[in-house]
DNA sequence: CGCCCCTCCTGTAGAGGAGGGGCGGTGCGCTACT
């Protein structure tokens, strides 16, 4: 029966890993948290459920660009009644979309938009068949210290007769899954968890004494190695600087970060997808919704603050199943940068001042978090919450530090953070006999993507060194 | 931590160095202004 629906609406004969299990549970009216690897068709889970139930589906998505992509993709597939309710719409378009909301089969929106009373009233008045939280790890990753509207979902979803919820993600620790269930008010949800280990991604770690040595290494490596690849940096400025350095080698690169305009970001992403840009130098802004299959290298100029974000960032490589190399470059001073990036919570003093109504200069982010806490907690509760949050960030940081220092298998260290087991393969990482950036290893990795005509040129450059 | 920007100092004119201070990452929607 479900198989027939799959054939009828999508033209596929068989389900992929996890899809049938998730859809079956949803059709039985259960809530589901599904950790499915990227590229296994997460969106089919809610698309087919919506079609079978014949009632509108609400999809809560973290990025406007992601919504736009999915709407376009669904329209291409022949779904006509699809809308993205967000700030891209003009006032007129917005009013019109709102008035016709019950006529749509799939409604995409942001957690922020759900704080709009008109939107909420409209959605409550219509018979939703399913609520989807796309990229659900954002609840945990962003909700607590960046986008509190993710946590406001807890209140929003608490209404009589709400439809089943499915939370979809590709990367989540058991703690994050517990947090997702708590915020979404679905403690009894079924959980589908796929293995997250990606043995085709080899892990390399390199230590340096100065930042300049890292830059030299990157210059040397990228100028002799074919992409496509992504270099993650810890600041916008450094991304721009590195891009500048690499341009001197006539490599097609682009810097991508929060300071780049929306139009340029879209252009860069399209060019990267089309192999017109070979290397992207980016902050953590880059990656979500990038469905490029042949990424061969992920280099971290500075380690990600958490192993969850590291896993997500390297997980963008090798979606075609061929080998890829993820390299993290480390110096002692990185710890301070990482700690700085984690220690951004409002202080206890700020909380007390805020609750006392005292005038104090606040950064916009602190203002936002304090306003949220004030709406939810008493002063002592807010302080307690803040300190708990600090401790959990501390623990996450300790795990990151351990990855940077351990002499154990890097893959095992990473996968164990997600409380899963690992299948160690030969030369899986620096600590298991992977050749570090020796000439031979470079050539082997380079050899994996030889379709690019520049390849022979690059080889000559390497041989001349 | 390391970096960049700003101010101050020097000693009478201008630029360059010292030193203090702040910043560093992720996005939505809205409003006021061009």
mmCIF file with all atom_site columns, C-alpha atoms in Angstrom, chain A residues 128-268:
data_model
loop_
_atom_site.group_PDB
_atom_site.id
_atom_site.type_symbol
_atom_site.label_atom_id
_atom_site.label_alt_id
_atom_site.label_comp_id
_atom_site.label_asym_id
_atom_site.label_entity_id
_atom_site.label_seq_id
_atom_site.pdbx_PDB_ins_code
_atom_site.Cartn_x
_atom_site.Cartn_y
_atom_site.Cartn_z
_atom_site.occupancy
_atom_site.B_iso_or_equiv
_atom_site.pdbx_formal_charge
_atom_site.auth_seq_id
_atom_site.auth_comp_id
_atom_site.auth_asym_id
_atom_site.auth_atom_id
_atom_site.pdbx_PDB_model_num
ATOM 1   C CA . UNK A 1 128 ? -2.548 20.417 9.723   1.00 0.00 ? 128 UNK A CA 1
ATOM 2   C CA . UNK A 1 129 ? -1.679 16.774 9.165   1.00 0.00 ? 129 UNK A CA 1
ATOM 3   C CA . UNK A 1 130 ? 1.998  16.921 10.099  1.00 0.00 ? 130 UNK A CA 1
ATOM 4   C CA . UNK A 1 131 ? 4.584  19.316 11.486  1.00 0.00 ? 131 UNK A CA 1
ATOM 5   C CA . UNK A 1 132 ? 8.154  18.878 10.275  1.00 0.00 ? 132 UNK A CA 1
ATOM 6   C CA . UNK A 1 133 ? 11.234 20.260 12.002  1.00 0.00 ? 133 UNK A CA 1
ATOM 7   C CA . UNK A 1 134 ? 13.914 20.219 9.339   1.00 0.00 ? 134 UNK A CA 1
ATOM 8   C CA . UNK A 1 135 ? 17.566 20.272 10.457  1.00 0.00 ? 135 UNK A CA 1
ATOM 9   C CA . UNK A 1 136 ? 16.286 19.645 13.958  1.00 0.00 ? 136 UNK A CA 1
ATOM 10  C CA . UNK A 1 137 ? 19.741 19.806 15.574  1.00 0.00 ? 137 UNK A CA 1
ATOM 11  C CA . UNK A 1 138 ? 19.367 23.593 15.165  1.00 0.00 ? 138 UNK A CA 1
ATOM 12  C CA . UNK A 1 139 ? 17.025 23.492 18.157  1.00 0.00 ? 139 UNK A CA 1
ATOM 13  C CA . UNK A 1 140 ? 19.925 22.468 20.343  1.00 0.00 ? 140 UNK A CA 1
ATOM 14  C CA . UNK A 1 141 ? 22.723 24.131 18.432  1.00 0.00 ? 141 UNK A CA 1
ATOM 15  C CA . UNK A 1 142 ? 21.108 27.543 17.952  1.00 0.00 ? 142 UNK A CA 1
ATOM 16  C CA . UNK A 1 143 ? 18.118 27.680 20.271  1.00 0.00 ? 143 UNK A CA 1
ATOM 17  C CA . UNK A 1 144 ? 19.942 28.128 23.565  1.00 0.00 ? 144 UNK A CA 1
ATOM 18  C CA . UNK A 1 145 ? 22.359 30.899 22.716  1.00 0.00 ? 145 UNK A CA 1
ATOM 19  C CA . UNK A 1 146 ? 21.546 32.297 19.302  1.00 0.00 ? 146 UNK A CA 1
ATOM 20  C CA . UNK A 1 147 ? 17.987 31.936 18.050  1.00 0.00 ? 147 UNK A CA 1
ATOM 21  C CA . UNK A 1 148 ? 15.668 31.639 21.053  1.00 0.00 ? 148 UNK A CA 1
ATOM 22  C CA . UNK A 1 149 ? 12.666 31.363 18.750  1.00 0.00 ? 149 UNK A CA 1
ATOM 23  C CA . UNK A 1 150 ? 13.729 27.754 18.313  1.00 0.00 ? 150 UNK A CA 1
ATOM 24  C CA . UNK A 1 151 ? 13.028 27.242 22.021  1.00 0.00 ? 151 UNK A CA 1
ATOM 25  C CA . UNK A 1 152 ? 9.761  29.155 21.752  1.00 0.00 ? 152 UNK A CA 1
ATOM 26  C CA . UNK A 1 153 ? 8.550  26.225 19.637  1.00 0.00 ? 153 UNK A CA 1
ATOM 27  C CA . UNK A 1 154 ? 8.008  24.487 22.961  1.00 0.00 ? 154 UNK A CA 1
ATOM 28  C CA . UNK A 1 155 ? 5.176  26.853 23.839  1.00 0.00 ? 155 UNK A CA 1
ATOM 29  C CA . UNK A 1 156 ? 3.962  27.132 20.283  1.00 0.00 ? 156 UNK A CA 1
ATOM 30  C CA . UNK A 1 157 ? 3.523  23.378 19.847  1.00 0.00 ? 157 UNK A CA 1
ATOM 31  C CA . UNK A 1 158 ? 1.675  23.014 23.109  1.00 0.00 ? 158 UNK A CA 1
ATOM 32  C CA . UNK A 1 159 ? -1.915 23.103 21.881  1.00 0.00 ? 159 UNK A CA 1
ATOM 33  C CA . UNK A 1 160 ? -4.842 20.736 21.912  1.00 0.00 ? 160 UNK A CA 1
ATOM 34  C CA . UNK A 1 161 ? -4.997 18.208 19.109  1.00 0.00 ? 161 UNK A CA 1
ATOM 35  C CA . UNK A 1 162 ? -1.707 19.116 17.492  1.00 0.00 ? 162 UNK A CA 1
ATOM 36  C CA . UNK A 1 163 ? -0.713 16.822 14.626  1.00 0.00 ? 163 UNK A CA 1
ATOM 37  C CA . UNK A 1 164 ? 2.260  14.412 14.770  1.00 0.00 ? 164 UNK A CA 1
ATOM 38  C CA . UNK A 1 165 ? 5.707  15.969 14.595  1.00 0.00 ? 165 UNK A CA 1
ATOM 39  C CA . UNK A 1 166 ? 8.718  14.616 12.759  1.00 0.00 ? 166 UNK A CA 1
ATOM 40  C CA . UNK A 1 167 ? 12.154 16.015 13.639  1.00 0.00 ? 167 UNK A CA 1
ATOM 41  C CA . UNK A 1 168 ? 14.717 15.343 10.921  1.00 0.00 ? 168 UNK A CA 1
ATOM 42  C CA . UNK A 1 169 ? 18.490 15.677 11.185  1.00 0.00 ? 169 UNK A CA 1
ATOM 43  C CA . UNK A 1 170 ? 21.684 14.064 9.953   1.00 0.00 ? 170 UNK A CA 1
ATOM 44  C CA . UNK A 1 171 ? 23.845 14.703 13.019  1.00 0.00 ? 171 UNK A CA 1
ATOM 45  C CA . UNK A 1 172 ? 22.814 14.460 16.648  1.00 0.00 ? 172 UNK A CA 1
ATOM 46  C CA . UNK A 1 173 ? 24.273 13.082 19.864  1.00 0.00 ? 173 UNK A CA 1
ATOM 47  C CA . UNK A 1 174 ? 21.916 11.284 22.282  1.00 0.00 ? 174 UNK A CA 1
ATOM 48  C CA . UNK A 1 175 ? 21.937 14.477 24.386  1.00 0.00 ? 175 UNK A CA 1
ATOM 49  C CA . UNK A 1 176 ? 20.844 16.534 21.391  1.00 0.00 ? 176 UNK A CA 1
ATOM 50  C CA . UNK A 1 177 ? 18.086 14.038 20.579  1.00 0.00 ? 177 UNK A CA 1
ATOM 51  C CA . UNK A 1 178 ? 16.884 14.275 24.187  1.00 0.00 ? 178 UNK A CA 1
ATOM 52  C CA . UNK A 1 179 ? 16.921 18.062 23.930  1.00 0.00 ? 179 UNK A CA 1
ATOM 53  C CA . UNK A 1 180 ? 14.961 17.949 20.657  1.00 0.00 ? 180 UNK A CA 1
ATOM 54  C CA . UNK A 1 181 ? 12.346 15.714 22.272  1.00 0.00 ? 181 UNK A CA 1
ATOM 55  C CA . UNK A 1 182 ? 12.113 17.994 25.291  1.00 0.00 ? 182 UNK A CA 1
ATOM 56  C CA . UNK A 1 183 ? 11.750 21.230 23.342  1.00 0.00 ? 183 UNK A CA 1
ATOM 57  C CA . UNK A 1 184 ? 9.271  19.731 20.902  1.00 0.00 ? 184 UNK A CA 1
ATOM 58  C CA . UNK A 1 185 ? 7.261  18.244 23.756  1.00 0.00 ? 185 UNK A CA 1
ATOM 59  C CA . UNK A 1 186 ? 7.530  14.728 22.382  1.00 0.00 ? 186 UNK A CA 1
ATOM 60  C CA . UNK A 1 187 ? 9.155  12.667 25.113  1.00 0.00 ? 187 UNK A CA 1
ATOM 61  C CA . UNK A 1 188 ? 7.443  9.512  23.855  1.00 0.00 ? 188 UNK A CA 1
ATOM 62  C CA . UNK A 1 189 ? 8.442  9.912  20.240  1.00 0.00 ? 189 UNK A CA 1
ATOM 63  C CA . UNK A 1 190 ? 9.843  6.946  18.343  1.00 0.00 ? 190 UNK A CA 1
ATOM 64  C CA . UNK A 1 191 ? 13.445 7.366  17.379  1.00 0.00 ? 191 UNK A CA 1
ATOM 65  C CA . UNK A 1 192 ? 15.088 6.191  14.221  1.00 0.00 ? 192 UNK A CA 1
ATOM 66  C CA . UNK A 1 193 ? 18.874 6.446  14.355  1.00 0.00 ? 193 UNK A CA 1
ATOM 67  C CA . UNK A 1 194 ? 21.106 5.516  11.451  1.00 0.00 ? 194 UNK A CA 1
ATOM 68  C CA . UNK A 1 195 ? 24.855 4.973  11.734  1.00 0.00 ? 195 UNK A CA 1
ATOM 69  C CA . UNK A 1 196 ? 26.773 8.218  11.329  1.00 0.00 ? 196 UNK A CA 1
ATOM 70  C CA . UNK A 1 197 ? 30.254 6.804  10.675  1.00 0.00 ? 197 UNK A CA 1
ATOM 71  C CA . UNK A 1 198 ? 31.541 7.656  7.196   1.00 0.00 ? 198 UNK A CA 1
ATOM 72  C CA . UNK A 1 199 ? 34.501 5.432  6.501   1.00 0.00 ? 199 UNK A CA 1
ATOM 73  C CA . UNK A 1 200 ? 35.150 7.024  3.106   1.00 0.00 ? 200 UNK A CA 1
ATOM 74  C CA . UNK A 1 201 ? 36.154 10.229 4.900   1.00 0.00 ? 201 UNK A CA 1
ATOM 75  C CA . UNK A 1 202 ? 39.747 9.872  6.108   1.00 0.00 ? 202 UNK A CA 1
ATOM 76  C CA . UNK A 1 203 ? 40.804 11.973 9.048   1.00 0.00 ? 203 UNK A CA 1
ATOM 77  C CA . UNK A 1 204 ? 44.028 13.900 9.280   1.00 0.00 ? 204 UNK A CA 1
ATOM 78  C CA . UNK A 1 205 ? 45.285 16.079 12.120  1.00 0.00 ? 205 UNK A CA 1
ATOM 79  C CA . UNK A 1 206 ? 48.346 18.306 11.986  1.00 0.00 ? 206 UNK A CA 1
ATOM 80  C CA . UNK A 1 207 ? 50.009 20.412 14.664  1.00 0.00 ? 207 UNK A CA 1
ATOM 81  C CA . UNK A 1 208 ? 51.875 23.671 14.081  1.00 0.00 ? 208 UNK A CA 1
ATOM 82  C CA . UNK A 1 209 ? 53.581 26.231 16.279  1.00 0.00 ? 209 UNK A CA 1
ATOM 83  C CA . UNK A 1 210 ? 52.325 29.389 14.567  1.00 0.00 ? 210 UNK A CA 1
ATOM 84  C CA . UNK A 1 211 ? 49.336 30.523 12.553  1.00 0.00 ? 211 UNK A CA 1
ATOM 85  C CA . UNK A 1 212 ? 51.625 31.519 9.702   1.00 0.00 ? 212 UNK A CA 1
ATOM 86  C CA . UNK A 1 213 ? 52.782 27.896 9.403   1.00 0.00 ? 213 UNK A CA 1
ATOM 87  C CA . UNK A 1 214 ? 49.150 26.873 8.931   1.00 0.00 ? 214 UNK A CA 1
ATOM 88  C CA . UNK A 1 215 ? 48.714 29.416 6.160   1.00 0.00 ? 215 UNK A CA 1
ATOM 89  C CA . UNK A 1 216 ? 51.878 28.162 4.477   1.00 0.00 ? 216 UNK A CA 1
ATOM 90  C CA . UNK A 1 217 ? 50.671 24.596 4.720   1.00 0.00 ? 217 UNK A CA 1
ATOM 91  C CA . UNK A 1 218 ? 47.291 25.459 3.208   1.00 0.00 ? 218 UNK A CA 1
ATOM 92  C CA . UNK A 1 219 ? 48.936 27.400 0.399   1.00 0.00 ? 219 UNK A CA 1
ATOM 93  C CA . UNK A 1 220 ? 51.266 24.514 -0.315  1.00 0.00 ? 220 UNK A CA 1
ATOM 94  C CA . UNK A 1 221 ? 48.540 21.888 -0.099  1.00 0.00 ? 221 UNK A CA 1
ATOM 95  C CA . UNK A 1 222 ? 45.813 23.604 -2.071  1.00 0.00 ? 222 UNK A CA 1
ATOM 96  C CA . UNK A 1 223 ? 48.162 24.722 -4.811  1.00 0.00 ? 223 UNK A CA 1
ATOM 97  C CA . UNK A 1 224 ? 49.159 21.106 -5.435  1.00 0.00 ? 224 UNK A CA 1
ATOM 98  C CA . UNK A 1 225 ? 45.858 19.353 -4.811  1.00 0.00 ? 225 UNK A CA 1
ATOM 99  C CA . UNK A 1 226 ? 42.696 19.308 -6.836  1.00 0.00 ? 226 UNK A CA 1
ATOM 100 C CA . UNK A 1 227 ? 39.400 20.142 -5.243  1.00 0.00 ? 227 UNK A CA 1
ATOM 101 C CA . UNK A 1 228 ? 36.582 20.491 -4.880  1.00 0.00 ? 228 UNK A CA 1
ATOM 102 C CA . UNK A 1 229 ? 37.208 21.419 -1.288  1.00 0.00 ? 229 UNK A CA 1
ATOM 103 C CA . UNK A 1 230 ? 36.113 23.574 1.607   1.00 0.00 ? 230 UNK A CA 1
ATOM 104 C CA . UNK A 1 231 ? 38.421 25.377 4.035   1.00 0.00 ? 231 UNK A CA 1
ATOM 105 C CA . UNK A 1 232 ? 36.746 26.346 7.289   1.00 0.00 ? 232 UNK A CA 1
ATOM 106 C CA . UNK A 1 233 ? 38.163 29.287 9.245   1.00 0.00 ? 233 UNK A CA 1
ATOM 107 C CA . UNK A 1 234 ? 37.201 30.846 12.566  1.00 0.00 ? 234 UNK A CA 1
ATOM 108 C CA . UNK A 1 235 ? 36.688 34.400 11.320  1.00 0.00 ? 235 UNK A CA 1
ATOM 109 C CA . UNK A 1 236 ? 35.415 36.272 8.281   1.00 0.00 ? 236 UNK A CA 1
ATOM 110 C CA . UNK A 1 237 ? 38.623 38.203 7.960   1.00 0.00 ? 237 UNK A CA 1
ATOM 111 C CA . UNK A 1 238 ? 40.780 35.115 7.855   1.00 0.00 ? 238 UNK A CA 1
ATOM 112 C CA . UNK A 1 239 ? 38.523 33.602 5.191   1.00 0.00 ? 239 UNK A CA 1
ATOM 113 C CA . UNK A 1 240 ? 39.048 36.671 3.009   1.00 0.00 ? 240 UNK A CA 1
ATOM 114 C CA . UNK A 1 241 ? 42.796 36.663 3.632   1.00 0.00 ? 241 UNK A CA 1
ATOM 115 C CA . UNK A 1 242 ? 43.200 33.002 2.727   1.00 0.00 ? 242 UNK A CA 1
ATOM 116 C CA . UNK A 1 243 ? 41.117 33.449 -0.409  1.00 0.00 ? 243 UNK A CA 1
ATOM 117 C CA . UNK A 1 244 ? 43.449 36.263 -1.403  1.00 0.00 ? 244 UNK A CA 1
ATOM 118 C CA . UNK A 1 245 ? 46.533 34.101 -0.853  1.00 0.00 ? 245 UNK A CA 1
ATOM 119 C CA . UNK A 1 246 ? 45.119 31.265 -2.954  1.00 0.00 ? 246 UNK A CA 1
ATOM 120 C CA . UNK A 1 247 ? 44.046 33.511 -5.814  1.00 0.00 ? 247 UNK A CA 1
ATOM 121 C CA . UNK A 1 248 ? 47.710 34.201 -6.424  1.00 0.00 ? 248 UNK A CA 1
ATOM 122 C CA . UNK A 1 249 ? 48.000 30.588 -7.541  1.00 0.00 ? 249 UNK A CA 1
ATOM 123 C CA . UNK A 1 250 ? 45.204 31.105 -10.073 1.00 0.00 ? 250 UNK A CA 1
ATOM 124 C CA . UNK A 1 251 ? 42.968 28.741 -8.200  1.00 0.00 ? 251 UNK A CA 1
ATOM 125 C CA . UNK A 1 252 ? 39.257 29.534 -8.445  1.00 0.00 ? 252 UNK A CA 1
ATOM 126 C CA . UNK A 1 253 ? 38.286 30.278 -4.862  1.00 0.00 ? 253 UNK A CA 1
ATOM 127 C CA . UNK A 1 254 ? 35.604 32.277 -3.073  1.00 0.00 ? 254 UNK A CA 1
ATOM 128 C CA . UNK A 1 255 ? 35.252 33.463 0.508   1.00 0.00 ? 255 UNK A CA 1
ATOM 129 C CA . UNK A 1 256 ? 31.847 32.732 2.031   1.00 0.00 ? 256 UNK A CA 1
ATOM 130 C CA . UNK A 1 257 ? 30.641 34.074 5.376   1.00 0.00 ? 257 UNK A CA 1
ATOM 131 C CA . UNK A 1 258 ? 27.852 35.979 7.093   1.00 0.00 ? 258 UNK A CA 1
ATOM 132 C CA . UNK A 1 259 ? 29.147 39.299 5.749   1.00 0.00 ? 259 UNK A CA 1
ATOM 133 C CA . UNK A 1 260 ? 28.672 38.275 2.107   1.00 0.00 ? 260 UNK A CA 1
ATOM 134 C CA . UNK A 1 261 ? 25.442 39.518 0.499   1.00 0.00 ? 261 UNK A CA 1
ATOM 135 C CA . UNK A 1 262 ? 22.639 37.043 -0.154  1.00 0.00 ? 262 UNK A CA 1
ATOM 136 C CA . UNK A 1 263 ? 23.006 37.388 -3.916  1.00 0.00 ? 263 UNK A CA 1
ATOM 137 C CA . UNK A 1 264 ? 26.744 36.689 -3.790  1.00 0.00 ? 264 UNK A CA 1
ATOM 138 C CA . UNK A 1 265 ? 26.247 33.762 -1.467  1.00 0.00 ? 265 UNK A CA 1
ATOM 139 C CA . UNK A 1 266 ? 23.774 32.192 -3.844  1.00 0.00 ? 266 UNK A CA 1
ATOM 140 C CA . UNK A 1 267 ? 26.076 32.816 -6.792  1.00 0.00 ? 267 UNK A CA 1
ATOM 141 C CA . UNK A 1 268 ? 29.075 31.295 -4.996  1.00 0.00 ? 268 UNK A CA 1
#
